[in-house]
Short mmCIF file of C-alpha atoms in Angstrom, two decimals:
data_model
loop_
_atom_site.label_atom_id
_atom_site.label_comp_id
_atom_site.label_asym_id
_atom_site.label_seq_id
_atom_site.Cartn_x
_atom_site.Cartn_y
_atom_site.Cartn_z
CA UNK O 320 47.93 169.74 37.56
CA UNK O 321 46.79 173.34 37.69
CA UNK O 322 44.36 174.63 35.06
CA UNK O 323 45.06 171.42 33.12
CA UNK O 324 48.83 172.00 33.01
CA UNK O 325 51.26 169.63 34.74
CA UNK O 326 53.35 171.05 37.58
CA UNK O 327 56.98 170.03 37.28
CA UNK O 328 58.32 168.48 40.47
CA UNK O 329 55.01 167.45 42.04
CA UNK O 330 54.83 163.70 42.58
CA UNK O 331 53.64 160.82 44.72
CA UNK O 332 55.90 157.78 44.99
CA UNK O 333 54.95 154.49 46.63
CA UNK O 334 57.18 151.46 47.12
CA UNK O 335 55.03 148.34 47.09
CA UNK O 336 56.08 144.84 48.11
CA UNK O 337 54.18 141.57 48.66
CA UNK O 338 52.75 142.88 51.94
CA UNK O 339 51.50 146.20 50.58
CA UNK O 340 52.92 149.71 50.64
CA UNK O 341 56.37 149.61 52.24
CA UNK O 342 56.89 153.38 52.10
CA UNK O 343 55.66 156.43 50.29
CA UNK O 344 56.77 159.96 49.58
CA UNK O 345 54.82 163.01 48.47
CA UNK O 346 55.91 166.37 47.12
CA UNK O 347 52.89 168.50 46.40
CA UNK O 348 52.43 172.26 46.31
CA UNK O 349 49.29 174.34 46.71
CA UNK O 350 48.85 177.05 44.11
CA UNK O 351 46.84 180.18 43.61
CA UNK O 352 46.72 182.63 40.75
CA UNK O 353 48.83 185.73 41.11
CA UNK O 354 46.97 189.00 41.46
CA UNK O 355 49.70 190.75 39.46
CA UNK O 356 48.80 191.23 35.83
CA UNK O 357 51.57 190.30 33.44
CA UNK O 358 51.02 190.61 29.72
CA UNK O 359 53.36 188.60 27.56
CA UNK O 360 53.27 187.38 24.00
CA UNK O 361 52.61 183.63 24.09
CA UNK O 362 55.74 181.60 23.35
CA UNK O 363 54.74 179.34 20.48
CA UNK O 364 56.18 175.89 19.94
CA UNK O 365 57.95 177.13 16.80
CA UNK O 366 59.57 180.05 18.63
CA UNK O 367 60.57 177.78 21.53
CA UNK O 368 62.20 175.36 19.06
CA UNK O 369 64.12 178.31 17.58
CA UNK O 370 65.36 179.34 21.05
CA UNK O 371 66.31 175.73 21.79
CA UNK O 372 68.23 175.34 18.51
CA UNK O 373 70.06 178.64 18.99
CA UNK O 374 71.02 177.73 22.56
CA UNK O 375 72.36 174.35 21.52
CA UNK O 376 74.39 175.84 18.67
CA UNK O 377 75.85 178.76 20.67
CA UNK O 378 76.14 177.40 24.22
CA UNK O 379 79.60 176.35 25.46
CA UNK O 380 77.94 174.18 28.16
CA UNK O 381 78.73 170.53 27.26
CA UNK O 382 75.26 169.52 28.48
CA UNK O 383 73.78 171.60 25.66
CA UNK O 384 76.05 170.45 22.82
CA UNK O 385 75.22 167.75 20.29
CA UNK O 386 77.65 165.85 18.08
CA UNK O 387 75.80 166.51 14.82
CA UNK O 388 73.30 168.97 13.36
CA UNK O 389 70.25 167.02 14.48
CA UNK O 390 68.28 167.54 17.65
CA UNK O 391 66.05 164.68 18.75
CA UNK O 392 63.19 165.65 21.04
CA UNK O 393 61.34 162.78 22.72
CA UNK O 394 58.64 164.95 24.28
CA UNK O 395 57.65 168.61 24.43
CA UNK O 396 55.00 170.08 26.69
CA UNK O 397 54.03 173.19 28.62
CA UNK O 398 54.45 172.76 32.39
CA UNK O 399 54.48 175.08 35.39
CA UNK O 400 57.99 175.31 36.84
CA UNK O 401 59.90 177.40 39.38
CA UNK O 402 63.30 175.95 38.48
CA UNK O 403 64.29 178.99 36.44
CA UNK O 404 62.79 181.70 38.68
CA UNK O 405 63.89 179.98 41.93
CA UNK O 406 61.66 182.37 43.88
CA UNK O 407 58.63 180.15 44.45
CA UNK O 408 56.86 181.73 41.50
CA UNK O 409 55.78 179.16 38.93
CA UNK O 410 55.80 180.24 35.28
CA UNK O 411 54.47 178.43 32.25
CA UNK O 412 57.54 176.77 30.80
CA UNK O 413 58.26 174.73 27.70
CA UNK O 414 59.82 171.42 28.76
CA UNK O 415 61.78 169.55 26.10
CA UNK O 416 62.86 166.00 26.95
CA UNK O 417 65.77 165.25 24.65
CA UNK O 418 66.83 161.83 23.35
CA UNK O 419 70.17 162.06 25.20
CA UNK O 420 68.39 162.34 28.58
CA UNK O 421 68.75 166.11 28.88
CA UNK O 422 65.71 168.16 29.84
CA UNK O 423 65.64 171.72 28.56
CA UNK O 424 63.28 174.29 30.10
CA UNK O 425 62.36 177.59 28.43
CA UNK O 426 60.44 180.14 30.50
CA UNK O 427 57.44 181.40 28.51
CA UNK O 428 57.61 184.86 30.15
CA UNK O 429 61.22 185.85 29.46
CA UNK O 430 62.65 183.04 27.27
CA UNK O 431 65.33 182.14 29.84
CA UNK O 432 66.66 178.66 29.26
CA UNK O 433 67.86 175.98 31.67
CA UNK O 434 69.41 172.63 30.76
CA UNK O 435 69.15 169.76 33.22
CA UNK O 436 71.10 166.56 32.67
#
């Protein structure tokens, strides 16, 4: 968590057996606020849903297509992610966990979208 927002990709995993912890793995990043000032209009949930719907309807990527007109979202939340920027810079990102197992990320700064199956 950073400023109360979950950081996508940070985790601690422990494998426990009858004797205790058999092994563990940690992926954790240290963060600091950027000194660069960036003013953006906040990406509302409603606008993010519009971007998601448009991407699903227009995207030729099979991972983004649905068989009917409905879109089932199991969970939606704002997270910090660097999966779209890929430059080590974490942006606030809408994360949509879809019923079919797909995760869709929408960058709150530039509305870029990434689908992960």
